[in-house]
PDB file of C-alpha atoms and ligand atoms in Angstrom:
ATOM      1  CA  LEU A   1     -59.126 -67.916 -28.126  1.00 47.00           C
ATOM      2  CA  ALA A   2     -59.980 -64.238 -28.080  1.00 47.00           C
ATOM      3  CA  THR A   3     -57.170 -61.853 -27.239  1.00 51.00           C
ATOM      4  CA  PRO A   4     -57.793 -60.556 -23.738  1.00 53.00           C
ATOM      5  CA  THR A   5     -58.962 -56.975 -23.776  1.00 51.00           C
ATOM      6  CA  PRO A   6     -56.880 -54.686 -21.592  1.00 51.00           C
ATOM      7  CA  ALA A   7     -59.049 -53.984 -18.582  1.00 50.00           C
ATOM      8  CA  VAL A   8     -58.371 -50.256 -18.553  1.00 48.00           C
ATOM      9  CA  GLU A   9     -57.974 -47.767 -21.341  1.00 48.00           C
ATOM     10  CA  LYS A  10     -54.569 -46.166 -22.013  1.00 50.00           C
ATOM     11  CA  PRO A  11     -52.612 -44.172 -21.103  1.00 55.00           C
ATOM     12  CA  GLY A  12     -52.224 -45.820 -17.754  1.00 65.00           C
ATOM     13  CA  ILE A  13     -50.744 -44.498 -14.582  1.00 70.00           C
ATOM     14  CA  LEU A  14     -47.159 -45.059 -15.535  1.00 69.00           C
ATOM     15  CA  GLY A  15     -47.408 -43.388 -18.904  1.00 69.00           C
ATOM     16  CA  ARG A  16     -48.606 -40.276 -17.135  1.00 69.00           C
ATOM     17  CA  LEU A  17     -45.916 -40.494 -14.472  1.00 69.00           C
ATOM     18  CA  MET A  18     -42.938 -40.861 -16.781  1.00 69.00           C
ATOM     19  CA  GLY A  19     -44.352 -38.815 -19.637  1.00 64.00           C
ATOM     20  CA  ARG A  20     -41.929 -38.562 -22.515  1.00 58.00           C
ATOM     21  CA  SER A  21     -39.067 -37.972 -20.156  1.00 59.00           C
ATOM     22  CA  ALA A  22     -35.724 -38.888 -21.658  1.00 53.00           C
ATOM     23  CA  GLU A  23     -34.445 -39.713 -18.191  1.00 62.00           C
ATOM     24  CA  PRO A  24     -33.903 -43.430 -18.074  1.00 75.00           C
ATOM     25  CA  LYS A  25     -34.432 -43.505 -14.303  1.00 87.00           C
ATOM     26  CA  ARG A  26     -36.158 -41.491 -11.627  1.00 87.00           C
ATOM     27  CA  ALA A  27     -35.539 -41.405  -7.918  1.00 91.00           C
ATOM     28  CA  LEU A  28     -38.231 -42.903  -5.726  1.00 93.00           C
ATOM     29  CA  ASP A  29     -38.523 -39.745  -3.633  1.00 94.00           C
ATOM     30  CA  ASP A  30     -41.352 -37.779  -2.060  1.00 95.00           C
ATOM     31  CA  GLU A  31     -42.144 -36.063  -5.333  1.00 92.00           C
ATOM     32  CA  MET A  32     -42.557 -39.320  -7.168  1.00 91.00           C
ATOM     33  CA  LEU A  33     -44.552 -40.890  -4.355  1.00 94.00           C
ATOM     34  CA  GLU A  34     -46.898 -37.927  -4.304  1.00 94.00           C
ATOM     35  CA  GLN A  35     -47.347 -38.096  -8.045  1.00 91.00           C
ATOM     36  CA  LEU A  36     -48.038 -41.796  -7.849  1.00 92.00           C
ATOM     37  CA  GLU A  37     -50.575 -41.271  -5.084  1.00 94.00           C
ATOM     38  CA  GLU A  38     -52.359 -38.646  -7.145  1.00 92.00           C
ATOM     39  CA  LEU A  39     -52.483 -40.873 -10.193  1.00 90.00           C
ATOM     40  CA  LEU A  40     -53.790 -43.808  -8.194  1.00 93.00           C
ATOM     41  CA  ILE A  41     -56.436 -41.627  -6.593  1.00 93.00           C
ATOM     42  CA  ALA A  42     -57.385 -40.279 -10.026  1.00 90.00           C
ATOM     43  CA  SER A  43     -58.003 -43.874 -11.126  1.00 90.00           C
ATOM     44  CA  ASP A  44     -60.617 -43.995  -8.331  1.00 92.00           C
ATOM     45  CA  MET A  45     -58.607 -46.236  -6.084  1.00 93.00           C
ATOM     46  CA  GLY A  46     -59.458 -44.234  -2.986  1.00 92.00           C
ATOM     47  CA  VAL A  47     -57.035 -42.387  -0.747  1.00 94.00           C
ATOM     48  CA  ASP A  48     -56.388 -45.004   1.941  1.00 94.00           C
ATOM     49  CA  ILE A  49     -55.400 -47.790  -0.327  1.00 95.00           C
ATOM     50  CA  ALA A  50     -53.461 -45.482  -2.675  1.00 95.00           C
ATOM     51  CA  LEU A  51     -51.321 -44.333   0.264  1.00 96.00           C
ATOM     52  CA  ARG A  52     -50.790 -47.886   1.418  1.00 96.00           C
ATOM     53  CA  VAL A  53     -49.826 -49.139  -2.029  1.00 95.00           C
ATOM     54  CA  THR A  54     -47.242 -46.399  -2.497  1.00 95.00           C
ATOM     55  CA  ALA A  55     -45.907 -46.803   1.050  1.00 96.00           C
ATOM     56  CA  ASN A  56     -45.429 -50.538   0.524  1.00 96.00           C
ATOM     57  CA  MET A  57     -43.751 -49.820  -2.748  1.00 94.00           C
ATOM     58  CA  ALA A  58     -41.294 -47.397  -1.156  1.00 94.00           C
ATOM     59  CA  GLU A  59     -40.428 -49.657   1.734  1.00 94.00           C
ATOM     60  CA  GLY A  60     -36.724 -50.442   1.588  1.00 93.00           C
ATOM     61  CA  ARG A  61     -36.428 -48.602  -1.735  1.00 94.00           C
ATOM     62  CA  TYR A  62     -36.775 -44.968  -0.784  1.00 95.00           C
ATOM     63  CA  GLY A  63     -34.305 -42.763  -2.702  1.00 95.00           C
ATOM     64  CA  LYS A  64     -33.395 -45.501  -5.155  1.00 95.00           C
ATOM     65  CA  LEU A  65     -33.159 -44.776  -8.857  1.00 93.00           C
ATOM     66  CA  LEU A  66     -35.733 -46.795 -10.718  1.00 92.00           C
ATOM     67  CA  SER A  67     -36.493 -47.325 -14.384  1.00 89.00           C
ATOM     68  CA  ALA A  68     -40.021 -47.086 -15.747  1.00 85.00           C
ATOM     69  CA  THR A  69     -40.141 -50.857 -16.014  1.00 88.00           C
ATOM     70  CA  GLU A  70     -39.083 -51.272 -12.393  1.00 91.00           C
ATOM     71  CA  ILE A  71     -41.673 -48.792 -11.135  1.00 91.00           C
ATOM     72  CA  LYS A  72     -44.314 -50.445 -13.236  1.00 89.00           C
ATOM     73  CA  SER A  73     -43.613 -53.897 -11.950  1.00 93.00           C
ATOM     74  CA  LEU A  74     -43.392 -52.761  -8.311  1.00 94.00           C
ATOM     75  CA  LEU A  75     -46.677 -50.925  -8.512  1.00 93.00           C
ATOM     76  CA  ALA A  76     -48.364 -53.734 -10.414  1.00 95.00           C
ATOM     77  CA  SER A  77     -47.241 -56.323  -7.899  1.00 95.00           C
ATOM     78  CA  GLU A  78     -48.563 -54.252  -4.987  1.00 96.00           C
ATOM     79  CA  ILE A  79     -51.929 -53.946  -6.736  1.00 96.00           C
ATOM     80  CA  THR A  80     -51.927 -57.631  -7.663  1.00 97.00           C
ATOM     81  CA  ARG A  81     -51.350 -58.489  -4.004  1.00 96.00           C
ATOM     82  CA  VAL A  82     -54.490 -56.582  -3.003  1.00 96.00           C
ATOM     83  CA  MET A  83     -56.550 -58.134  -5.796  1.00 98.00           C
ATOM     84  CA  GLU A  84     -55.484 -61.768  -5.668  1.00 98.00           C
ATOM     85  CA  PRO A  85     -57.710 -62.773  -2.741  1.00 98.00           C
ATOM     86  CA  VAL A  86     -60.855 -61.506  -4.485  1.00 98.00           C
ATOM     87  CA  ALA A  87     -60.246 -63.077  -7.885  1.00 98.00           C
ATOM     88  CA  ARG A  88     -62.535 -66.079  -7.646  1.00 98.00           C
ATOM     89  CA  PRO A  89     -64.911 -67.553 -10.214  1.00 96.00           C
ATOM     90  CA  LEU A  90     -68.537 -68.104  -9.300  1.00 96.00           C
ATOM     91  CA  PRO A  91     -68.536 -71.083  -6.949  1.00 95.00           C
ATOM     92  CA  ILE A  92     -70.451 -74.071  -8.228  1.00 94.00           C
ATOM     93  CA  TYR A  93     -72.976 -75.373  -5.742  1.00 95.00           C
ATOM     94  CA  PRO A  94     -72.987 -79.146  -5.361  1.00 93.00           C
ATOM     95  CA  LYS A  95     -76.786 -79.411  -5.639  1.00 93.00           C
ATOM     96  CA  THR A  96     -78.936 -78.442  -8.612  1.00 95.00           C
ATOM     97  CA  PRO A  97     -80.527 -76.203  -9.551  1.00 97.00           C
ATOM     98  CA  GLN A  98     -78.004 -73.685  -8.324  1.00 98.00           C
ATOM     99  CA  VAL A  99     -79.935 -70.480  -7.791  1.00 98.00           C
ATOM    100  CA  VAL A 100     -78.181 -67.236  -8.615  1.00 98.00           C
ATOM    101  CA  LEU A 101     -79.926 -64.021  -7.667  1.00 98.00           C
ATOM    102  CA  VAL A 102     -78.668 -61.060  -9.675  1.00 98.00           C
ATOM    103  CA  VAL A 103     -78.990 -57.595  -8.173  1.00 98.00           C
ATOM    104  CA  GLY A 104     -77.807 -54.116  -9.107  1.00 97.00           C
ATOM    105  CA  VAL A 105     -79.081 -50.715 -10.176  1.00 96.00           C
ATOM    106  CA  ASN A 106     -80.738 -50.296 -13.557  1.00 94.00           C
ATOM    107  CA  GLY A 107     -78.167 -49.714 -16.242  1.00 95.00           C
ATOM    108  CA  SER A 108     -75.355 -51.464 -14.384  1.00 97.00           C
ATOM    109  CA  GLY A 109     -75.369 -54.324 -16.870  1.00 97.00           C
ATOM    110  CA  LYS A 110     -77.475 -56.977 -15.119  1.00 97.00           C
ATOM    111  CA  THR A 111     -79.319 -58.140 -18.221  1.00 97.00           C
ATOM    112  CA  THR A 112     -76.178 -58.261 -20.318  1.00 98.00           C
ATOM    113  CA  THR A 113     -74.264 -60.103 -17.603  1.00 98.00           C
ATOM    114  CA  ILE A 114     -77.030 -62.680 -17.155  1.00 98.00           C
ATOM    115  CA  GLY A 115     -76.938 -63.276 -20.921  1.00 98.00           C
ATOM    116  CA  LYS A 116     -73.157 -63.595 -21.004  1.00 98.00           C
ATOM    117  CA  LEU A 117     -73.015 -65.882 -17.964  1.00 98.00           C
ATOM    118  CA  SER A 118     -75.814 -68.070 -19.282  1.00 98.00           C
ATOM    119  CA  SER A 119     -73.979 -68.439 -22.546  1.00 98.00           C
ATOM    120  CA  GLN A 120     -70.771 -69.448 -20.748  1.00 97.00           C
ATOM    121  CA  PHE A 121     -72.530 -72.003 -18.575  1.00 97.00           C
ATOM    122  CA  ARG A 122     -74.316 -73.390 -21.559  1.00 97.00           C
ATOM    123  CA  ALA A 123     -71.062 -73.720 -23.435  1.00 96.00           C
ATOM    124  CA  ALA A 124     -69.780 -75.655 -20.421  1.00 96.00           C
ATOM    125  CA  GLY A 125     -72.645 -78.109 -20.901  1.00 96.00           C
ATOM    126  CA  LYS A 126     -74.926 -76.782 -18.174  1.00 97.00           C
ATOM    127  CA  LYS A 127     -78.653 -76.408 -18.476  1.00 98.00           C
ATOM    128  CA  VAL A 128     -79.687 -72.884 -17.588  1.00 98.00           C
ATOM    129  CA  VAL A 129     -83.024 -71.182 -16.922  1.00 98.00           C
ATOM    130  CA  ILE A 130     -83.475 -67.412 -16.571  1.00 98.00           C
ATOM    131  CA  ALA A 131     -86.280 -65.735 -14.613  1.00 98.00           C
ATOM    132  CA  ALA A 132     -87.117 -62.181 -15.708  1.00 98.00           C
ATOM    133  CA  GLY A 133     -87.714 -60.853 -12.207  1.00 97.00           C
ATOM    134  CA  ASP A 134     -87.852 -57.152 -13.075  1.00 95.00           C
ATOM    135  CA  THR A 135     -91.562 -57.464 -13.785  1.00 93.00           C
ATOM    136  CA  PHE A 136     -92.167 -53.722 -13.576  1.00 90.00           C
ATOM    137  CA  ARG A 137     -90.185 -52.824 -16.661  1.00 89.00           C
ATOM    138  CA  ALA A 138     -91.564 -54.388 -19.824  1.00 91.00           C
ATOM    139  CA  ALA A 139     -88.463 -53.248 -21.677  1.00 92.00           C
ATOM    140  CA  ALA A 140     -86.244 -55.086 -19.187  1.00 92.00           C
ATOM    141  CA  VAL A 141     -88.145 -58.320 -19.768  1.00 95.00           C
ATOM    142  CA  GLU A 142     -87.924 -57.931 -23.553  1.00 96.00           C
ATOM    143  CA  GLN A 143     -84.217 -57.227 -23.373  1.00 96.00           C
ATOM    144  CA  LEU A 144     -83.661 -60.292 -21.220  1.00 97.00           C
ATOM    145  CA  GLN A 145     -85.566 -62.381 -23.750  1.00 98.00           C
ATOM    146  CA  VAL A 146     -83.247 -61.124 -26.476  1.00 98.00           C
ATOM    147  CA  TRP A 147     -80.267 -62.203 -24.390  1.00 98.00           C
ATOM    148  CA  GLY A 148     -81.895 -65.533 -23.566  1.00 98.00           C
ATOM    149  CA  ASP A 149     -82.310 -66.191 -27.296  1.00 98.00           C
ATOM    150  CA  ARG A 150     -78.697 -65.271 -27.935  1.00 97.00           C
ATOM    151  CA  ALA A 151     -77.530 -67.598 -25.194  1.00 97.00           C
ATOM    152  CA  GLY A 152     -79.989 -70.332 -26.194  1.00 97.00           C
ATOM    153  CA  VAL A 153     -81.546 -70.341 -22.747  1.00 97.00           C
ATOM    154  CA  PRO A 154     -85.277 -70.185 -21.849  1.00 97.00           C
ATOM    155  CA  VAL A 155     -86.486 -67.036 -20.127  1.00 98.00           C
ATOM    156  CA  LEU A 156     -89.453 -67.282 -17.786  1.00 97.00           C
ATOM    157  CA  THR A 157     -91.589 -64.174 -17.681  1.00 97.00           C
ATOM    158  CA  ALA A 158     -94.673 -62.975 -15.868  1.00 95.00           C
ATOM    159  CA  PRO A 159     -97.251 -60.313 -16.796  1.00 94.00           C
ATOM    160  CA  GLU A 160     -96.115 -56.737 -16.292  1.00 94.00           C
ATOM    161  CA  GLY A 161     -96.538 -55.589 -12.724  1.00 92.00           C
ATOM    162  CA  SER A 162     -96.957 -59.063 -11.269  1.00 95.00           C
ATOM    163  CA  ASP A 163     -95.195 -60.290  -8.152  1.00 96.00           C
ATOM    164  CA  PRO A 164     -91.537 -61.135  -8.867  1.00 97.00           C
ATOM    165  CA  ALA A 165     -91.447 -63.507  -5.897  1.00 98.00           C
ATOM    166  CA  ALA A 166     -94.223 -65.613  -7.451  1.00 97.00           C
ATOM    167  CA  LEU A 167     -92.288 -65.715 -10.713  1.00 98.00           C
ATOM    168  CA  ALA A 168     -89.130 -66.715  -8.857  1.00 98.00           C
ATOM    169  CA  TYR A 169     -91.014 -69.547  -7.164  1.00 98.00           C
ATOM    170  CA  ASP A 170     -92.466 -70.762 -10.463  1.00 97.00           C
ATOM    171  CA  ALA A 171     -88.979 -70.588 -11.938  1.00 98.00           C
ATOM    172  CA  MET A 172     -87.654 -72.767  -9.114  1.00 97.00           C
ATOM    173  CA  VAL A 173     -90.354 -75.343  -9.826  1.00 97.00           C
ATOM    174  CA  LYS A 174     -89.633 -75.257 -13.563  1.00 96.00           C
ATOM    175  CA  ALA A 175     -85.856 -75.388 -13.147  1.00 97.00           C
ATOM    176  CA  GLU A 176     -86.205 -78.408 -10.913  1.00 96.00           C
ATOM    177  CA  ALA A 177     -88.697 -80.145 -13.203  1.00 96.00           C
ATOM    178  CA  ASP A 178     -86.455 -79.513 -16.224  1.00 95.00           C
ATOM    179  CA  GLY A 179     -83.382 -80.802 -14.421  1.00 97.00           C
ATOM    180  CA  ALA A 180     -81.675 -77.438 -14.867  1.00 98.00           C
ATOM    181  CA  ASP A 181     -78.225 -76.955 -13.368  1.00 98.00           C
ATOM    182  CA  LEU A 182     -78.599 -73.250 -12.923  1.00 98.00           C
ATOM    183  CA  LEU A 183     -81.377 -70.742 -12.393  1.00 98.00           C
ATOM    184  CA  MET A 184     -80.505 -67.077 -12.821  1.00 98.00           C
ATOM    185  CA  ILE A 185     -83.024 -64.654 -11.360  1.00 98.00           C
ATOM    186  CA  ASP A 186     -82.949 -61.069 -12.588  1.00 98.00           C
ATOM    187  CA  THR A 187     -84.292 -58.440 -10.185  1.00 97.00           C
ATOM    188  CA  ALA A 188     -85.409 -54.840 -10.311  1.00 95.00           C
ATOM    189  CA  GLY A 189     -82.881 -52.073  -9.726  1.00 94.00           C
ATOM    190  CA  ARG A 190     -85.011 -49.116  -8.729  1.00 89.00           C
ATOM    191  CA  LEU A 191     -82.881 -47.490  -6.082  1.00 84.00           C
ATOM    192  CA  GLN A 192     -85.204 -44.468  -6.095  1.00 83.00           C
ATOM    193  CA  ASN A 193     -87.607 -46.497  -4.029  1.00 84.00           C
ATOM    194  CA  ARG A 194     -85.296 -48.263  -1.675  1.00 87.00           C
ATOM    195  CA  ALA A 195     -87.809 -49.532   0.878  1.00 90.00           C
ATOM    196  CA  ASP A 196     -89.913 -51.163  -1.848  1.00 92.00           C
ATOM    197  CA  LEU A 197     -86.912 -52.723  -3.486  1.00 93.00           C
ATOM    198  CA  MET A 198     -85.647 -54.046  -0.194  1.00 93.00           C
ATOM    199  CA  GLU A 199     -89.008 -55.632   0.548  1.00 94.00           C
ATOM    200  CA  GLU A 200     -89.176 -57.043  -2.970  1.00 95.00           C
ATOM    201  CA  LEU A 201     -85.753 -58.676  -2.737  1.00 96.00           C
ATOM    202  CA  ALA A 202     -86.465 -59.992   0.750  1.00 96.00           C
ATOM    203  CA  LYS A 203     -89.718 -61.512  -0.463  1.00 97.00           C
ATOM    204  CA  ILE A 204     -88.053 -63.230  -3.410  1.00 97.00           C
ATOM    205  CA  VAL A 205     -85.542 -64.798  -1.029  1.00 97.00           C
ATOM    206  CA  ARG A 206     -88.256 -65.799   1.439  1.00 97.00           C
ATOM    207  CA  VAL A 207     -90.354 -67.442  -1.235  1.00 97.00           C
ATOM    208  CA  ILE A 208     -87.599 -69.353  -3.039  1.00 97.00           C
ATOM    209  CA  ARG A 209     -86.470 -70.712   0.329  1.00 97.00           C
ATOM    210  CA  LYS A 210     -89.758 -72.553   0.517  1.00 96.00           C
ATOM    211  CA  LYS A 211     -88.400 -74.688  -2.332  1.00 95.00           C
ATOM    212  CA  ASP A 212     -84.790 -74.766  -1.172  1.00 97.00           C
ATOM    213  CA  PRO A 213     -83.826 -73.420   2.251  1.00 97.00           C
ATOM    214  CA  ASP A 214     -80.270 -72.745   1.000  1.00 97.00           C
ATOM    215  CA  ALA A 215     -81.363 -70.624  -1.985  1.00 97.00           C
ATOM    216  CA  PRO A 216     -80.186 -68.312  -3.362  1.00 98.00           C
ATOM    217  CA  HIS A 217     -76.785 -70.003  -3.455  1.00 98.00           C
ATOM    218  CA  ASN A 218     -75.170 -66.879  -4.831  1.00 98.00           C
ATOM    219  CA  THR A 219     -76.272 -63.275  -4.822  1.00 98.00           C
ATOM    220  CA  LEU A 220     -74.362 -61.436  -7.494  1.00 98.00           C
ATOM    221  CA  LEU A 221     -74.134 -57.676  -7.391  1.00 98.00           C
ATOM    222  CA  VAL A 222     -73.489 -56.214 -10.825  1.00 98.00           C
ATOM    223  CA  LEU A 223     -71.572 -52.931 -10.683  1.00 98.00           C
ATOM    224  CA  ASP A 224     -70.739 -50.485 -13.449  1.00 97.00           C
ATOM    225  CA  ALA A 225     -67.023 -49.717 -13.092  1.00 95.00           C
ATOM    226  CA  THR A 226     -67.418 -46.395 -14.896  1.00 94.00           C
ATOM    227  CA  THR A 227     -69.331 -45.034 -11.895  1.00 92.00           C
ATOM    228  CA  GLY A 228     -66.080 -45.013  -9.957  1.00 89.00           C
ATOM    229  CA  GLN A 229     -66.399 -44.416  -6.232  1.00 90.00           C
ATOM    230  CA  ASN A 230     -70.197 -44.613  -6.531  1.00 94.00           C
ATOM    231  CA  ALA A 231     -69.737 -48.373  -6.793  1.00 96.00           C
ATOM    232  CA  LEU A 232     -68.650 -48.420  -3.136  1.00 96.00           C
ATOM    233  CA  ARG A 233     -71.912 -46.843  -2.117  1.00 95.00           C
ATOM    234  CA  GLN A 234     -73.849 -49.393  -4.141  1.00 96.00           C
ATOM    235  CA  VAL A 235     -72.138 -52.265  -2.349  1.00 97.00           C
ATOM    236  CA  GLU A 236     -73.198 -50.728   0.951  1.00 96.00           C
ATOM    237  CA  LEU A 237     -76.770 -50.175  -0.207  1.00 94.00           C
ATOM    238  CA  PHE A 238     -77.283 -53.592  -1.734  1.00 96.00           C
ATOM    239  CA  GLY A 239     -75.491 -55.157   1.214  1.00 95.00           C
ATOM    240  CA  GLN A 240     -78.320 -53.829   3.365  1.00 93.00           C
ATOM    241  CA  MET A 241     -80.935 -55.248   1.017  1.00 92.00           C
ATOM    242  CA  ALA A 242     -79.488 -58.638   0.144  1.00 95.00           C
ATOM    243  CA  ASP A 243     -76.824 -61.065   1.208  1.00 96.00           C
ATOM    244  CA  VAL A 244     -74.401 -60.123  -1.555  1.00 98.00           C
ATOM    245  CA  SER A 245     -71.919 -62.959  -2.095  1.00 98.00           C
ATOM    246  CA  GLY A 246     -69.922 -61.683  -5.043  1.00 98.00           C
ATOM    247  CA  LEU A 247     -69.455 -59.022  -7.680  1.00 98.00           C
ATOM    248  CA  VAL A 248     -69.399 -58.722 -11.432  1.00 98.00           C
ATOM    249  CA  MET A 249     -67.728 -55.519 -12.616  1.00 98.00           C
ATOM    250  CA  THR A 250     -68.995 -54.318 -15.977  1.00 97.00           C
ATOM    251  CA  LYS A 251     -67.776 -51.802 -18.558  1.00 96.00           C
ATOM    252  CA  LEU A 252     -64.108 -52.158 -17.719  1.00 95.00           C
ATOM    253  CA  ASP A 253     -63.450 -51.736 -21.427  1.00 93.00           C
ATOM    254  CA  GLY A 254     -64.353 -48.083 -21.377  1.00 79.00           C
ATOM    255  CA  THR A 255     -63.070 -46.626 -18.160  1.00 81.00           C
ATOM    256  CA  ALA A 256     -60.037 -44.980 -16.608  1.00 81.00           C
ATOM    257  CA  LYS A 257     -61.681 -45.524 -13.231  1.00 84.00           C
ATOM    258  CA  GLY A 258     -60.679 -49.168 -12.940  1.00 91.00           C
ATOM    259  CA  GLY A 259     -58.911 -48.310  -9.692  1.00 94.00           C
ATOM    260  CA  VAL A 260     -62.283 -48.569  -7.997  1.00 96.00           C
ATOM    261  CA  LEU A 261     -61.882 -52.367  -8.096  1.00 97.00           C
ATOM    262  CA  VAL A 262     -58.906 -51.987  -5.782  1.00 97.00           C
ATOM    263  CA  ALA A 263     -60.931 -49.809  -3.423  1.00 96.00           C
ATOM    264  CA  LEU A 264     -63.741 -52.384  -3.474  1.00 97.00           C
ATOM    265  CA  ALA A 265     -61.397 -55.298  -2.822  1.00 97.00           C
ATOM    266  CA  ASP A 266     -59.739 -53.436   0.020  1.00 95.00           C
ATOM    267  CA  LYS A 267     -62.924 -52.261   1.641  1.00 96.00           C
ATOM    268  CA  PHE A 268     -65.274 -55.229   1.236  1.00 97.00           C
ATOM    269  CA  GLY A 269     -63.155 -58.200   0.200  1.00 97.00           C
ATOM    270  CA  LEU A 270     -66.062 -59.565  -1.865  1.00 98.00           C
ATOM    271  CA  PRO A 271     -65.019 -61.934  -4.634  1.00 98.00           C
ATOM    272  CA  ILE A 272     -64.975 -60.497  -8.148  1.00 98.00           C
ATOM    273  CA  HIS A 273     -66.367 -63.368 -10.179  1.00 98.00           C
ATOM    274  CA  ALA A 274     -66.079 -61.823 -13.618  1.00 98.00           C
ATOM    275  CA  ILE A 275     -65.512 -58.597 -15.521  1.00 98.00           C
ATOM    276  CA  GLY A 276     -67.487 -57.217 -18.445  1.00 97.00           C
ATOM    277  CA  VAL A 277     -65.313 -55.889 -21.240  1.00 96.00           C
ATOM    278  CA  GLY A 278     -67.823 -55.116 -23.970  1.00 97.00           C
ATOM    279  CA  GLU A 279     -71.393 -55.390 -25.149  1.00 97.00           C
ATOM    280  CA  GLN A 280     -71.114 -58.712 -26.961  1.00 98.00           C
ATOM    281  CA  ILE A 281     -72.005 -62.123 -25.591  1.00 98.00           C
ATOM    282  CA  ASP A 282     -68.365 -63.222 -25.283  1.00 97.00           C
ATOM    283  CA  ASP A 283     -67.281 -60.042 -23.523  1.00 98.00           C
ATOM    284  CA  LEU A 284     -67.200 -61.495 -20.040  1.00 98.00           C
ATOM    285  CA  GLN A 285     -63.912 -62.661 -18.607  1.00 97.00           C
ATOM    286  CA  PRO A 286     -62.657 -64.165 -15.403  1.00 97.00           C
ATOM    287  CA  PHE A 287     -61.014 -61.525 -13.271  1.00 97.00           C
ATOM    288  CA  ASP A 288     -57.245 -61.812 -13.638  1.00 97.00           C
ATOM    289  CA  PRO A 289     -55.475 -59.693 -10.979  1.00 97.00           C
ATOM    290  CA  GLU A 290     -52.118 -59.561 -12.749  1.00 96.00           C
ATOM    291  CA  GLU A 291     -53.576 -58.582 -16.081  1.00 95.00           C
ATOM    292  CA  PHE A 292     -55.765 -56.017 -14.364  1.00 95.00           C
ATOM    293  CA  ALA A 293     -52.849 -54.525 -12.414  1.00 95.00           C
ATOM    294  CA  ASP A 294     -50.675 -54.328 -15.535  1.00 92.00           C
ATOM    295  CA  ALA A 295     -53.439 -52.588 -17.479  1.00 91.00           C
ATOM    296  CA  LEU A 296     -54.175 -50.170 -14.637  1.00 91.00           C
ATOM    297  CA  VAL A 297     -50.517 -49.258 -14.233  1.00 89.00           C
ATOM    298  CA  GLY A 298     -50.165 -48.998 -18.007  1.00 82.00           C
TER     299      GLY A 298
HETATM  300  P1  GDP B 301     -79.396 -53.449 -16.664  1.00 73.41           P
HETATM  301  O1  GDP B 301     -80.363 -52.296 -16.699  1.00 73.41           O
HETATM  302  O2  GDP B 301     -78.644 -53.506 -15.368  1.00 73.41           O
HETATM  303  O3  GDP B 301     -80.004 -54.753 -16.999  1.00 73.41           O
HETATM  304  O4  GDP B 301     -78.266 -53.115 -17.745  1.00 73.41           O
HETATM  305  P2  GDP B 301     -78.049 -53.672 -19.213  1.00 73.41           P
HETATM  306  O5  GDP B 301     -77.564 -55.073 -19.173  1.00 73.41           O
HETATM  307  O6  GDP B 301     -79.242 -53.389 -20.037  1.00 73.41           O
HETATM  308  O7  GDP B 301     -76.829 -52.763 -19.685  1.00 73.41           O
HETATM  309  C1  GDP B 301     -76.898 -51.361 -19.789  1.00 73.41           C
HETATM  310  C2  GDP B 301     -75.983 -50.897 -20.916  1.00 73.41           C
HETATM  311  O8  GDP B 301     -74.637 -51.189 -20.599  1.00 73.41           O
HETATM  312  C3  GDP B 301     -76.271 -51.593 -22.241  1.00 73.41           C
HETATM  313  O9  GDP B 301     -76.160 -50.649 -23.270  1.00 73.41           O
HETATM  314  C4  GDP B 301     -75.155 -52.632 -22.353  1.00 73.41           C
HETATM  315  O10 GDP B 301     -74.811 -52.921 -23.689  1.00 73.41           O
HETATM  316  C5  GDP B 301     -74.026 -51.926 -21.656  1.00 73.41           C
HETATM  317  N1  GDP B 301     -73.050 -52.865 -21.073  1.00 73.41           N
HETATM  318  C6  GDP B 301     -73.273 -53.855 -20.204  1.00 73.41           C
HETATM  319  N2  GDP B 301     -72.114 -54.470 -19.867  1.00 73.41           N
HETATM  320  C7  GDP B 301     -71.125 -53.844 -20.564  1.00 73.41           C
HETATM  321  C8  GDP B 301     -69.688 -53.997 -20.633  1.00 73.41           C
HETATM  322  O11 GDP B 301     -69.055 -54.832 -19.999  1.00 73.41           O
HETATM  323  N3  GDP B 301     -69.040 -53.126 -21.473  1.00 73.41           N
HETATM  324  C9  GDP B 301     -69.690 -52.172 -22.188  1.00 73.41           C
HETATM  325  N4  GDP B 301     -68.957 -51.370 -22.958  1.00 73.41           N
HETATM  326  N5  GDP B 301     -71.018 -51.998 -22.120  1.00 73.41           N
HETATM  327  C10 GDP B 301     -71.733 -52.820 -21.326  1.00 73.41           C
END
């Protein structure tokens, strides 16, 4: 088994709080609470939740002398408590093919995530089909084909500029005919033209529901964790365009802004199905709240 990659780069919050201080303990006083708040906010956690986390931490402990280890574990357990309810793998739908619509802005890691997920499902013995629904970007289709090859999964494509909803419908027919367990539908991520994108996503949903009124069974929003607070805005935007059922957070390997996951969990409560921790096919992990909290606290 691969060694889990720490979800956030060092030095973490605690390293910065305690510095190289020779003091074995520090009082949990206003100064420390303020410093903690600032560090949490700097990790992109957002002000509200940062204040709540530190307040909970101080409850019944104000003025106490605490070691670095004690502060770390208190802070980590507060963060874990916020994150535990959202740590849920992608639910498996009892009927096949399970249709997973994947949305997100260009560059967020949709293609890569579809490749990684397909590979995982395949390794679990599932038959997967991918539909390259971003028909307006030839490069996106090519890239998805590369990932499909890597994962050993067929990628259905349509001519450049053709209707993604028609492709999605054809993919439903093919997935069903092939006895596929899972159909993953990639979509465009052109936020510059929001009205068009909204109509495009709505049409895909409308058309695939002609084959299965319950489809899509999951709508995954892929978010780039390095964009920090911007991720919150993307949840709002895509929430208006699609019935987002869960999140995949990418690029947690290269960011000190991992605190945004806490802000997201607090604000939206959407499940985090997986985290991306690198560019390779195996770099997708289940979201582990304790490991995440430990890495964030550092
Ligand atoms: P899309 O436009 O949303 O389909 O995004 P891509 O899947 O093409 O990803 C955009 C870039 O982000 C590529 O260079 C990927 O290699 C990179 N990427 C995606 N996921 C991760 C991740 O978890 N970690 C890192 N470090 N890079 C990632």
